[in-house]
Short mmCIF file of C-alpha atoms and ligand atoms in Angstrom, two decimals:
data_model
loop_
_atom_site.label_atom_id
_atom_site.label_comp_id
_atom_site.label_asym_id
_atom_site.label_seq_id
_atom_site.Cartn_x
_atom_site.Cartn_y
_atom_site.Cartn_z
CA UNK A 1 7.46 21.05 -16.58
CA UNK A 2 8.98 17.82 -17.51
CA UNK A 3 7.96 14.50 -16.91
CA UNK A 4 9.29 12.41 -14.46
CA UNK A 5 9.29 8.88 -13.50
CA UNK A 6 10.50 7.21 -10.31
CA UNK A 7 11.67 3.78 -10.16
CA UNK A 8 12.77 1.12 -7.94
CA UNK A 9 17.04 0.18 -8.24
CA UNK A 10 17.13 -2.34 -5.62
CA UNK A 11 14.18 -5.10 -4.96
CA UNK A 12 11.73 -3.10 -4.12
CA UNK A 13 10.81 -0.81 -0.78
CA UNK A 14 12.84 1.71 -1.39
CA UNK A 15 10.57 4.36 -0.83
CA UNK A 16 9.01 4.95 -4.00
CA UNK A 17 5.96 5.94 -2.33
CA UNK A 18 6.72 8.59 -0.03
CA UNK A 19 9.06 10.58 -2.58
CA UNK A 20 6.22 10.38 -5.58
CA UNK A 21 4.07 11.59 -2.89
CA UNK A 22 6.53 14.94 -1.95
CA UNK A 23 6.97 15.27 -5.74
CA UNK A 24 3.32 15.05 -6.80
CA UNK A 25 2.76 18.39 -5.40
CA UNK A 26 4.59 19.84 -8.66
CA UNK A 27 3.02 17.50 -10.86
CA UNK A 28 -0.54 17.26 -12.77
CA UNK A 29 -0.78 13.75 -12.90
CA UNK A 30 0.45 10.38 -11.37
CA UNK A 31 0.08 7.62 -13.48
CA UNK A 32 1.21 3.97 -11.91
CA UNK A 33 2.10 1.96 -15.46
CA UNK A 34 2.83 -1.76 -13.81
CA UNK A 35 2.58 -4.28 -11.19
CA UNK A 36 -0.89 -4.49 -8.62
CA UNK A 37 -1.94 -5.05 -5.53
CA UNK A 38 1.40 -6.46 -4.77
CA UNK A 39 2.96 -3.24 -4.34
CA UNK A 40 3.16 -1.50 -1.23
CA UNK A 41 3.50 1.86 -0.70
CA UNK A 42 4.25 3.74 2.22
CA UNK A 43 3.34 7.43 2.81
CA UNK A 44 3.30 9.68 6.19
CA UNK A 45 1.99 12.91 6.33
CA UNK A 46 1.61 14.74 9.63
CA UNK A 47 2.22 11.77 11.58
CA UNK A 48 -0.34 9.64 9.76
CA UNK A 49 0.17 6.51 7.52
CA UNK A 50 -1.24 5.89 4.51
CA UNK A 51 -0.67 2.20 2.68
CA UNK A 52 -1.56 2.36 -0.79
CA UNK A 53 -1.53 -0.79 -3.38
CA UNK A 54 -3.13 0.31 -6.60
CA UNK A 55 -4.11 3.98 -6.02
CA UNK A 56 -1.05 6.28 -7.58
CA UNK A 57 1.05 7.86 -4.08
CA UNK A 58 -0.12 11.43 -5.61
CA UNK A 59 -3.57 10.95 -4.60
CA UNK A 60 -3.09 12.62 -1.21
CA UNK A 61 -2.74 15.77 -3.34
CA UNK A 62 -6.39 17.41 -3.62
CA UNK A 63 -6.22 18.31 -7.55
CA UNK A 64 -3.55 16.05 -8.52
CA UNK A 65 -5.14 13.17 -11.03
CA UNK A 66 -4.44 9.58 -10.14
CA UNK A 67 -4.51 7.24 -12.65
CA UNK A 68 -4.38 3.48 -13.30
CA UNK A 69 -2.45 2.75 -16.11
CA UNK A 70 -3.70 -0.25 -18.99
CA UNK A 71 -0.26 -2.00 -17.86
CA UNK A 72 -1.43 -2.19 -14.17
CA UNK A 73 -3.00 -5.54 -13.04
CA UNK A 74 -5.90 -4.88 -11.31
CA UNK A 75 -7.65 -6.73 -8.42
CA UNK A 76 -11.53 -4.93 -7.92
CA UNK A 77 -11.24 -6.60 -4.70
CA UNK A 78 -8.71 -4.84 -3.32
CA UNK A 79 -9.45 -1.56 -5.49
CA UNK A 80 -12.44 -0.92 -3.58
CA UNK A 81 -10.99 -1.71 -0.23
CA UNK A 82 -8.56 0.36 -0.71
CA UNK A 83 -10.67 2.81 -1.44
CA UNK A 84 -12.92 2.80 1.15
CA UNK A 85 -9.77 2.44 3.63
CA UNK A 86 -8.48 6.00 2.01
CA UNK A 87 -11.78 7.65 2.45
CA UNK A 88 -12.23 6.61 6.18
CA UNK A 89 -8.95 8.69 6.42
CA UNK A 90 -10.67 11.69 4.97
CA UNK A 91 -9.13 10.94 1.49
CA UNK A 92 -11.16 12.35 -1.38
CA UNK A 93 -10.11 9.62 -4.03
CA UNK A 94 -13.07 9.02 -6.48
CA UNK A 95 -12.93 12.72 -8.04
CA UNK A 96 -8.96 12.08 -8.59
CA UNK A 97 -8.66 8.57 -9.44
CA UNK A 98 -9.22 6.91 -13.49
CA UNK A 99 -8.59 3.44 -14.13
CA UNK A 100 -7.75 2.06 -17.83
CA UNK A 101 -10.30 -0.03 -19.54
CA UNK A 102 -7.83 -2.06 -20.54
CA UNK A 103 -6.07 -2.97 -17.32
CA UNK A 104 -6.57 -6.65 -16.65
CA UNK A 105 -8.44 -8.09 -13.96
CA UNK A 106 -7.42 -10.05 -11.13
CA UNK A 107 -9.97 -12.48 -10.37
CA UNK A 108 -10.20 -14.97 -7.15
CA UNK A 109 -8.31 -17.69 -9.07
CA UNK A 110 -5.45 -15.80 -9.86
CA UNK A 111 -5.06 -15.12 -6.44
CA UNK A 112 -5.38 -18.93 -5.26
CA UNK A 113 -3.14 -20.52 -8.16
CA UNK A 114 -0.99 -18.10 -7.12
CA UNK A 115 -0.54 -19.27 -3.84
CA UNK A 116 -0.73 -23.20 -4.66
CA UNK A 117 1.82 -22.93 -7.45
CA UNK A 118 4.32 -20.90 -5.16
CA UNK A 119 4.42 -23.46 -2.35
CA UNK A 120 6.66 -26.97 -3.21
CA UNK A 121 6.77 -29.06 -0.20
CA UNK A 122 5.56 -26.75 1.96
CA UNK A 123 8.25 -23.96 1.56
CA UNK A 124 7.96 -20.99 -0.81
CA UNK A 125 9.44 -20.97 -4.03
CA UNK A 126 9.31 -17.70 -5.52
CA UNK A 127 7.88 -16.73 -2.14
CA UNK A 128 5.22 -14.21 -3.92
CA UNK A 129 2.90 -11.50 -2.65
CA UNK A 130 -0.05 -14.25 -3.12
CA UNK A 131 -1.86 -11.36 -5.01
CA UNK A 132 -2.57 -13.42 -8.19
CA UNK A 133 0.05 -11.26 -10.38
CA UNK A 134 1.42 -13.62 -11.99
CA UNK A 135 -1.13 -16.11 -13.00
CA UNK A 136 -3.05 -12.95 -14.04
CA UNK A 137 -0.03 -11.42 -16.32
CA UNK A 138 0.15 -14.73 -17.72
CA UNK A 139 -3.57 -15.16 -18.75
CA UNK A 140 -3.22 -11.63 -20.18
CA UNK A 141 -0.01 -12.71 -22.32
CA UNK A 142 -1.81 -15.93 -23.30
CA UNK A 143 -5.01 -14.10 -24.08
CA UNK A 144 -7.06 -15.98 -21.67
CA UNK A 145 -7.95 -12.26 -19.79
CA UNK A 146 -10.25 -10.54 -18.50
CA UNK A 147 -9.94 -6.36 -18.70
CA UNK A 148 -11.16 -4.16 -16.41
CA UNK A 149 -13.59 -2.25 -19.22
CA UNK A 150 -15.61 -5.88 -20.15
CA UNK A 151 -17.13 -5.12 -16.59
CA UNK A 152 -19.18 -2.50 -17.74
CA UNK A 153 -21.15 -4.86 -19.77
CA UNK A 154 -22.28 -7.66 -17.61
CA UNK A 155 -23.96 -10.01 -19.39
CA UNK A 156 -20.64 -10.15 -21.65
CA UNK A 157 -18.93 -10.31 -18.60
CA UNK A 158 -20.93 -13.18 -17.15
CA UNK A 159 -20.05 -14.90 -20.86
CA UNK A 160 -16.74 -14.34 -20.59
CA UNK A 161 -16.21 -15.40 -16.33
CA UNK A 162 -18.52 -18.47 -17.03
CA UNK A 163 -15.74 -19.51 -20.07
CA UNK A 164 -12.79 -18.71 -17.87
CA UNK A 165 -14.34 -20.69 -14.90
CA UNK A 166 -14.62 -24.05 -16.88
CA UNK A 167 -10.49 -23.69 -17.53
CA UNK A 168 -9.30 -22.88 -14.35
CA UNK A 169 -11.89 -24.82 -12.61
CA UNK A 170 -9.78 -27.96 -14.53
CA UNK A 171 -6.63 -26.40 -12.94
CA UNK A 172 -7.63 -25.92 -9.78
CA UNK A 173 -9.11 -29.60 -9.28
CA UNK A 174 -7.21 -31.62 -11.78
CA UNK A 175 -3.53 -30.02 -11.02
CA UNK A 176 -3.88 -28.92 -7.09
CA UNK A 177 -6.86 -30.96 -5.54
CA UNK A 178 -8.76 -27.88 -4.58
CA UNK A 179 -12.10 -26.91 -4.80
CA UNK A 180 -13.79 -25.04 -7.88
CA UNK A 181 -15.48 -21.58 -7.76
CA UNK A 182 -18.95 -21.16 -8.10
CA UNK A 183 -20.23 -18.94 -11.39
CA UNK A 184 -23.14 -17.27 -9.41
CA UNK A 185 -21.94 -15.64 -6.92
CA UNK A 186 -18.32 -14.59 -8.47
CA UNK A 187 -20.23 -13.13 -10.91
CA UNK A 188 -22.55 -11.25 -8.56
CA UNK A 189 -19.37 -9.67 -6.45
CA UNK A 190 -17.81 -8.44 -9.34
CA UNK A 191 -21.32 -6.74 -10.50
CA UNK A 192 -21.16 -5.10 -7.61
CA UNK A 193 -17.21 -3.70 -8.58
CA UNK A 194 -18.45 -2.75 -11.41
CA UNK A 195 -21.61 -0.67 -9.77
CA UNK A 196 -18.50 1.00 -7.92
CA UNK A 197 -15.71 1.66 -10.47
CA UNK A 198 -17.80 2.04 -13.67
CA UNK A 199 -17.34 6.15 -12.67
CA UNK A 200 -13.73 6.03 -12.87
CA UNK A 201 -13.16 3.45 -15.62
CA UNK A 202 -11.97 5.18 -18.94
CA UNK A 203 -9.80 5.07 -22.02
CA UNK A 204 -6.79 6.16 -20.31
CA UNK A 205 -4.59 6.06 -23.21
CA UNK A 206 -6.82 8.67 -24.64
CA UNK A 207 -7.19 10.74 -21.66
CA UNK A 208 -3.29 10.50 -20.98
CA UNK A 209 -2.35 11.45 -24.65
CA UNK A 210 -4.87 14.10 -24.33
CA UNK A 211 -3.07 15.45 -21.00
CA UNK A 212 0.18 15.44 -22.63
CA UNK A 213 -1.21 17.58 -25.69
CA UNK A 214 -1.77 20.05 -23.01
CA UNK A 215 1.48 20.10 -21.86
CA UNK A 216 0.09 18.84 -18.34
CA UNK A 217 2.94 17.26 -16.53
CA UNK A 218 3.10 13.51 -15.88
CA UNK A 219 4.55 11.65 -13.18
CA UNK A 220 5.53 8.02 -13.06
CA UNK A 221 5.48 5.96 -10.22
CA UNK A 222 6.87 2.60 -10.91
CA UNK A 223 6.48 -0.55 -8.64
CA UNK A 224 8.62 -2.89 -7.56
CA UNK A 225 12.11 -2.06 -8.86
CA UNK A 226 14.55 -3.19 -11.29
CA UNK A 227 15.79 -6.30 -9.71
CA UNK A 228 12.67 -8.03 -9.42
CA UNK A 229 11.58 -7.05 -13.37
CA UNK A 230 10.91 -9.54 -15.33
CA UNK A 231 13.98 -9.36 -17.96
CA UNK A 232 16.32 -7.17 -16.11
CA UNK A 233 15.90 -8.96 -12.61
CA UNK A 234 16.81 -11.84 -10.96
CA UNK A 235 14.94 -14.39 -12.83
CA UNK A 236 12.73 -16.11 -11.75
CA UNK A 237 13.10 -14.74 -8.20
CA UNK A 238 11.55 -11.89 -9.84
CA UNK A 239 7.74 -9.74 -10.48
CA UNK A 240 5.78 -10.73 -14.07
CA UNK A 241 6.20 -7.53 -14.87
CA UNK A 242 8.91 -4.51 -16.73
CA UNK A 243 9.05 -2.67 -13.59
CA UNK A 244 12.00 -0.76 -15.15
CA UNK A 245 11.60 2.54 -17.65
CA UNK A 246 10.48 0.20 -20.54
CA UNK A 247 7.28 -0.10 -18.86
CA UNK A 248 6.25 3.62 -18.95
CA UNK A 249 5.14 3.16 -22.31
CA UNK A 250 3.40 0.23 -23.08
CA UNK A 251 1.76 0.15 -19.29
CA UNK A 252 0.40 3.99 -19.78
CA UNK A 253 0.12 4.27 -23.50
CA UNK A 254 2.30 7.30 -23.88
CA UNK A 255 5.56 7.59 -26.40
CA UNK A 256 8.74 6.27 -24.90
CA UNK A 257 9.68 9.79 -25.49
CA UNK A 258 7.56 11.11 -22.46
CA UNK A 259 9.28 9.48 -19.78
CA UNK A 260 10.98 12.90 -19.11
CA UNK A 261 13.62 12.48 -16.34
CA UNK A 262 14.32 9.67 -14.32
CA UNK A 263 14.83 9.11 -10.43
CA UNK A 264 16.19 5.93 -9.30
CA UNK A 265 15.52 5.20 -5.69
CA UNK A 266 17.64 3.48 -3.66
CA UNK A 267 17.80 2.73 -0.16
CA UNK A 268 21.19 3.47 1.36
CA UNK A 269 21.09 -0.11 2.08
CA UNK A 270 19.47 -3.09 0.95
CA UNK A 271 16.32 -5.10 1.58
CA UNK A 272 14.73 -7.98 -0.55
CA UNK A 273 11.26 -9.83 0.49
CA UNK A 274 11.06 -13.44 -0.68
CA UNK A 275 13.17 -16.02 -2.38
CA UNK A 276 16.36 -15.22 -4.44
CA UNK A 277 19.98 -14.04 -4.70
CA UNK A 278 20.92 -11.32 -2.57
CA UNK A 279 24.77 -11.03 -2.46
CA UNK A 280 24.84 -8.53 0.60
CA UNK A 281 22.70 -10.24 2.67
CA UNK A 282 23.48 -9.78 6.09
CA UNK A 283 22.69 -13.16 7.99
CA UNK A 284 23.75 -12.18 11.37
CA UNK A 285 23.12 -9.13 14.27
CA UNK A 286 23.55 -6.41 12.08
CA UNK A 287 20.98 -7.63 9.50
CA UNK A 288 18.61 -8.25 12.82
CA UNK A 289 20.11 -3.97 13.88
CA UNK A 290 18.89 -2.62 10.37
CA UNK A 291 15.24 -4.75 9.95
CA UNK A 292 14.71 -3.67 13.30
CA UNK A 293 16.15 0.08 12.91
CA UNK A 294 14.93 0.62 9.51
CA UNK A 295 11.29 -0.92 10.49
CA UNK A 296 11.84 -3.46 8.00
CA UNK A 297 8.35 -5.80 7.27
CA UNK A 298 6.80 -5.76 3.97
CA UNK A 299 3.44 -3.24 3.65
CA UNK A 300 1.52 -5.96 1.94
CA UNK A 301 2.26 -8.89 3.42
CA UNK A 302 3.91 -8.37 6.72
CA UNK A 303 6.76 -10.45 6.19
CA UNK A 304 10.33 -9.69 7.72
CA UNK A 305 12.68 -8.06 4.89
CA UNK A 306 16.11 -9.76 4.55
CA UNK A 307 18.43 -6.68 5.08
CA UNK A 308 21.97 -6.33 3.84
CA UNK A 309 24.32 -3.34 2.64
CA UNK A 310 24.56 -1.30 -0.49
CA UNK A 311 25.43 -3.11 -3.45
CA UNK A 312 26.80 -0.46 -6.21
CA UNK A 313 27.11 -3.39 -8.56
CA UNK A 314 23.33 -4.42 -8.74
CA UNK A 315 22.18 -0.84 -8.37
CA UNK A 316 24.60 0.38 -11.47
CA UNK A 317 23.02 -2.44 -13.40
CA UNK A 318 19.59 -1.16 -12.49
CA UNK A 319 20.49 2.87 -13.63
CA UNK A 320 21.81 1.67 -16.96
CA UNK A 321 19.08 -0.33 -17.67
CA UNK A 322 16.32 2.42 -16.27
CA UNK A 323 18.30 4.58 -17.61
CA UNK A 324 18.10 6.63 -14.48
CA UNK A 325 19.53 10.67 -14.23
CA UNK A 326 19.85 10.75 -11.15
CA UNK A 327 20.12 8.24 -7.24
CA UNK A 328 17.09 9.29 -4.55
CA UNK A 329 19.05 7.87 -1.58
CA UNK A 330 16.37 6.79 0.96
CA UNK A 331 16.62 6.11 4.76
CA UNK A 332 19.94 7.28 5.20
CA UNK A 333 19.03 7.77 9.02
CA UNK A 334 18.42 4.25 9.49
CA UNK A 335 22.00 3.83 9.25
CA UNK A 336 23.24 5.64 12.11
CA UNK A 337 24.39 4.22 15.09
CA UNK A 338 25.55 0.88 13.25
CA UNK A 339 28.94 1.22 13.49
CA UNK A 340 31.10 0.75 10.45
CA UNK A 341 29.54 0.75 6.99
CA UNK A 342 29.96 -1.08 4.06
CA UNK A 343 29.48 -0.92 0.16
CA UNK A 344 29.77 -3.69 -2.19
CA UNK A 345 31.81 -2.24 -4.98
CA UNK A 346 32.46 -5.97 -7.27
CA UNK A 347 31.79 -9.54 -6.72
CA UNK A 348 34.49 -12.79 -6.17
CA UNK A 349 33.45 -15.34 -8.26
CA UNK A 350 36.05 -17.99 -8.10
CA UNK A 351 39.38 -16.54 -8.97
CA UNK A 352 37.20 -13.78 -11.22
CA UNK A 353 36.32 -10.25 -10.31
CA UNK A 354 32.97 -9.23 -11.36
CA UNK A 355 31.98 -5.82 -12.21
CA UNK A 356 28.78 -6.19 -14.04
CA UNK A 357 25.70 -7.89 -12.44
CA UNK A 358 25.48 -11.12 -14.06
CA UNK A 359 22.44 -12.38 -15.75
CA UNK A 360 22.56 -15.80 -13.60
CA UNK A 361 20.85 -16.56 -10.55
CA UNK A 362 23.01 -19.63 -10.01
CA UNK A 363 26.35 -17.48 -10.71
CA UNK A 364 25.09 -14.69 -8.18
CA UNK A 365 24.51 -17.04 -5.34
CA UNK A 366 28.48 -18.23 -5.55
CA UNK A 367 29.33 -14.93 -5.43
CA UNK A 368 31.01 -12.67 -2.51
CA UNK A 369 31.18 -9.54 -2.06
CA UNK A 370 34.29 -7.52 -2.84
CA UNK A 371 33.57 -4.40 0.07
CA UNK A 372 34.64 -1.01 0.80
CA UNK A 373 34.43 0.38 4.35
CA UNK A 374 33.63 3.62 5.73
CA UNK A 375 33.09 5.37 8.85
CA UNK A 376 29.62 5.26 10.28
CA UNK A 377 28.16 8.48 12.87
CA UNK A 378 26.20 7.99 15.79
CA UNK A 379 23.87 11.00 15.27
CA UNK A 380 19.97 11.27 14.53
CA UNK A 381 19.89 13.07 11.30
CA UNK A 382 16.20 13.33 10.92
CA UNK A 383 15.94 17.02 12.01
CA UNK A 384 18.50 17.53 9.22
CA UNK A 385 16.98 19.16 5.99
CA UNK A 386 20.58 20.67 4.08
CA UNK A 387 23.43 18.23 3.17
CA UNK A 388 25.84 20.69 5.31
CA UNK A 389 24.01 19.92 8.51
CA UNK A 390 25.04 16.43 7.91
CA UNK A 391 27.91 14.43 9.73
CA UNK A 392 31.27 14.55 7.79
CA UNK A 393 30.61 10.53 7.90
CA UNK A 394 27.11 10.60 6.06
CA UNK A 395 28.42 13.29 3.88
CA UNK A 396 31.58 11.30 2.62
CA UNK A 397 29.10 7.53 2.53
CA UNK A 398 26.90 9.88 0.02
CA UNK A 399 29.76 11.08 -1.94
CA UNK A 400 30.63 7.33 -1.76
CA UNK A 401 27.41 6.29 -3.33
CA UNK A 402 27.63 8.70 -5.88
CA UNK A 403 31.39 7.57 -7.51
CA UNK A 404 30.31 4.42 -7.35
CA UNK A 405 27.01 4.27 -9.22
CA UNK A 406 28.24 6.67 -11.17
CA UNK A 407 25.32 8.98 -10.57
CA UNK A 408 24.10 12.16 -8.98
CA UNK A 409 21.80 11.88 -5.43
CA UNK A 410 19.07 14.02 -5.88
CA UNK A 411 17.35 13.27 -2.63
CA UNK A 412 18.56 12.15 0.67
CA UNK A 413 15.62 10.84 2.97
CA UNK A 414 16.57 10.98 6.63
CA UNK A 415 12.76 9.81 7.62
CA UNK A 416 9.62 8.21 6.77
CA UNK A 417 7.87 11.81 6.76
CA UNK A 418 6.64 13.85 4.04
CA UNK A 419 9.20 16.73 5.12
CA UNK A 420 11.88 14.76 6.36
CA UNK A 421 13.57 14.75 2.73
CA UNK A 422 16.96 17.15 1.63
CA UNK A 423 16.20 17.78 -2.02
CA UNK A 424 19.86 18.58 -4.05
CA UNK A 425 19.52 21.15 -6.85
CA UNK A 426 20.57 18.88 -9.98
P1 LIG B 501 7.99 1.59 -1.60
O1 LIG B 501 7.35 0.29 -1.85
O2 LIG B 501 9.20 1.81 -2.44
O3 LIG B 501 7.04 2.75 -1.70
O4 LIG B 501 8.52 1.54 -0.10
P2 LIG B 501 7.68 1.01 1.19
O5 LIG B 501 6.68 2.04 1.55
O6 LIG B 501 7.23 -0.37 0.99
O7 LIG B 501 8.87 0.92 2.25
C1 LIG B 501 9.59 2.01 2.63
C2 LIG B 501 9.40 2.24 4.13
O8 LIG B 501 10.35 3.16 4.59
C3 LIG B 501 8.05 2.86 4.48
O9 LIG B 501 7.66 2.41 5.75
C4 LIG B 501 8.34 4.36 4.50
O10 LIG B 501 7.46 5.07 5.35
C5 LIG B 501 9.75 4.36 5.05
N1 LIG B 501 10.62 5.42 4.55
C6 LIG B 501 10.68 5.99 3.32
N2 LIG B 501 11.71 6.85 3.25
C7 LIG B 501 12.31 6.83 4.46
C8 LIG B 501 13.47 7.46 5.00
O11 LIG B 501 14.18 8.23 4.34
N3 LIG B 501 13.79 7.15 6.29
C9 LIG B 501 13.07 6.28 7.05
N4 LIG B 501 13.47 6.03 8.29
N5 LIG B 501 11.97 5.67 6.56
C10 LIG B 501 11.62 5.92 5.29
P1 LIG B 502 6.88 -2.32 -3.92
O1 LIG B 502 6.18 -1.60 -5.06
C1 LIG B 502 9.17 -5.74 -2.53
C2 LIG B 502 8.49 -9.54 -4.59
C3 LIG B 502 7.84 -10.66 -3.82
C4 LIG B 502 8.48 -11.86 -4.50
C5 LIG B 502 8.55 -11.42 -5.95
C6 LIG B 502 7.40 -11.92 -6.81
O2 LIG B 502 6.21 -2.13 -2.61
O3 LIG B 502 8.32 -2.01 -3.91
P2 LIG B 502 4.83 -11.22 -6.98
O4 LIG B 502 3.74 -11.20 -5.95
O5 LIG B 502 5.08 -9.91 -7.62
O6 LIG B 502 4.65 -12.30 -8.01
O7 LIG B 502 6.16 -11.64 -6.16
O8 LIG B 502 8.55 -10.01 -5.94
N1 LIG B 502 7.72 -8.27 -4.62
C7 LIG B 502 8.08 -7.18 -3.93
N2 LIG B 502 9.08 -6.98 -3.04
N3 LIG B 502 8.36 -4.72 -2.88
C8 LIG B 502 7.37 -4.89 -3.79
O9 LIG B 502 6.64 -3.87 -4.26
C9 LIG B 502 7.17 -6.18 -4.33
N4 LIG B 502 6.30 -6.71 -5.20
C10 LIG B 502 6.65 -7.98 -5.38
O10 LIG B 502 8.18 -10.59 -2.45
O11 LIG B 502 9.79 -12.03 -4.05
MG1 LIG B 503 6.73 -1.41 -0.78
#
């Protein structure tokens, strides 16, 4: 079978997790390529929730091989606990899971400049996860990292912490008035990590490349989503990380050529956690209807997600640049029973008429939306599993969607469970 890689169209939430976990069941292997810990995915099975951060969304799949991809950023911390958290559900997860050597470590100080140099009086100004990604994509870029695999050898890894802890010790006292971190026992927690991941740690480039010699099939599960990447989104509202297709290959060490098909997810409305542009934002009751209806606080940090409708605009400038095949439209059920719905089809700016997403945070937060309105339904379409079972009014909002993105759906989700998905021969 083909590849396949799922990724994000909107600013993240979409539902990446619980569709990579109803496709894993066809796949070998589910490789996560970007982003960390500040991911959260979502997955129900039989009534039961799973939250998963670093661990691949297939790993709820006995036999299906979960693996952390070289491009991932990668906090032990919150490795283990998730872990531990998956096997308390009955999860078998250290017989599926490998972790690159070279993934880069996210260490306490990440996590804490992280938080200082997001908050500016007080208020939030990227408004990150807090999950050190990135002051840790940043040391990696300015080669001031620490990988995953130098924790196998720990008296080079007590070399290389002590080094690291002299610079940021400087940063953290000098630039924010906070207290250093101790070498002892930072050093002695993350022997302990590496006591517990040394068994899955390997050269997953090699192990991937061998997999794909085998013709096993691959599975991508991206983070985030295409707004929020690093070139492509809303900059600097936006991850430290190519959360688009790009990132397949240099975060999972495979040929650009084995990205295989791509699914763009999109919610059939839209959500964004944090600061930033967000032309559809829906300031009022109905933003209040669909948070509340669609459930809508983040998985990692809680916080309420600004809701707003679909904007074909920003999602059209997310498939061309993921180069996506075809639209997984998620939580189309969340839409029914508010009223009248909208699409966002071009943006006003001034006595202009946008029809590309523009590359300028400054320009996007002038802009207003040019809308299309359609019918709404007042019927609970979660027992649905065929598109004909569907109100004429969800049918003709998909058909909608389709025209124009431009795109296929491939999926319709109509709830947060493993089976409550309509899968579209494409
Ligand atoms: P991800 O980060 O893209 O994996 O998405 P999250 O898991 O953070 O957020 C999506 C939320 O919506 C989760 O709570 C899912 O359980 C839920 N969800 C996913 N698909 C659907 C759907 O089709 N309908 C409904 N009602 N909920 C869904
Ligand atoms: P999943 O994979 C939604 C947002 C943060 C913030 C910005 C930068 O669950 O879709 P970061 O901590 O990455 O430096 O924060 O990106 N953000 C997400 N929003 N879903 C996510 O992941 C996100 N990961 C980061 O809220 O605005
Ligand atoms: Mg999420």
């Amino acid at each position: 079978m083909a590849n396949l890689c799922v990724v994000g169209l909107q600013w993240g939430d979409e539902g990446k997790g619980k569709l990579v976990d109803v496709l894993s069941k066809e796949y070998d292997v589910v490789v996560r390529y970007q982003g960390g810990g500040n991911a959260g995915h979502t997955v129900v099975v039989d009534g039961r929730k799973y939250v998963l951060h670093l661990v691949p969304s297939g790993i709820l799949r006995p036999g299906c091989v979960c693996v952390i991809g070289n491009g991932v950023v990668v906090d032990p911390a919150t490795l283990v606990e998730e872990i531990d958290g998956l096997k308390a559900q009955g999860v078998r997860v250290e017989e599926n899971l490998l972790i690159s050597d070279r993934a880069h470590m996210v260490l306490p100080y990440h996590k804490i400049i992280d938080k200082l140099a997001d908050t500016e009086d007080g208020k939030p100004r990227i408004g990150t996860t807090g999950r050190g990604i990135g002051p840790c994509y940043s040391d990696k870029v300015s080669r001031q990292g620490i990988r995953i695999g130098e924790l196998l050898d720990k008296a080079e890894f007590g070399k290389r912490l002590r080094e690291a802890l002299v610079q940021k010790n400087r940063v953290l006292t000098a630039l924010y008035g906070a207290e250093p971190l101790a070498f002892e026992p930072l050093y002695n927690e993350f022997c302990g990590y590496a006591d517990r991941l040394r068994p899955m740690i390997r050269d997953t480039v090699d192990v991937l490349n061998t997999y794909a010699d085998q013709g096993k099939s691959i599975l991508f599960e991206g983070a985030q989503a295409a707004l929020l990447d690093i070139d492509y989104g809303t900059y600097p509202y936006a991850t430290s990380s190519n959360t688009t297709t790009g990132g397949v290959a240099t975060g999972a060490g495979l040929p650009p050529k084995s990205v295989g098909h791509v699914i763009g997810v999109a919610k059939a409305y839209t959500t964004r956690v944090g600061e930033g542009p967000f032309p559809t934002e829906l300031q009022d009751d109905l933003g209040a209807r669909l948070r509340e209806h669609g459930g809508e606080f983040g998985a990692t940090t809680g916080r309420p997600r600004r809701c707003g409708w679909f904007d074909a605009v920003s999602v059209r400038h997310s498939t061309r640049v993921c180069g996506a095949d075809s639209i997984a439209l998620t939580k189309l059920d969340v839409l029914g029973g508010m009223g009248r719905i909208r699409v966002c089809v071009a943006y006003r700016h001034g006595s202009e008429i946008l029809k590309r997403f523009p590359s300028s945070c400054a320009v996007l937060r002038s802009v207003e939306p040019v809308y299309e309105e359609f019918e709404g339904w007042e019927e609970d379409i979660s027992q649905a599993r065929s598109v004909k079972t569907l109100p004429k009014a969800a049918k003709d909002y998909i058909r909608a969607i389709e025209e124009r993105v431009g795109l296929p759906v491939s999926s319709i989700g109509v709830g947060s469970g493993r089976e409550e998905i309509i899968r579209l021969p494409l």
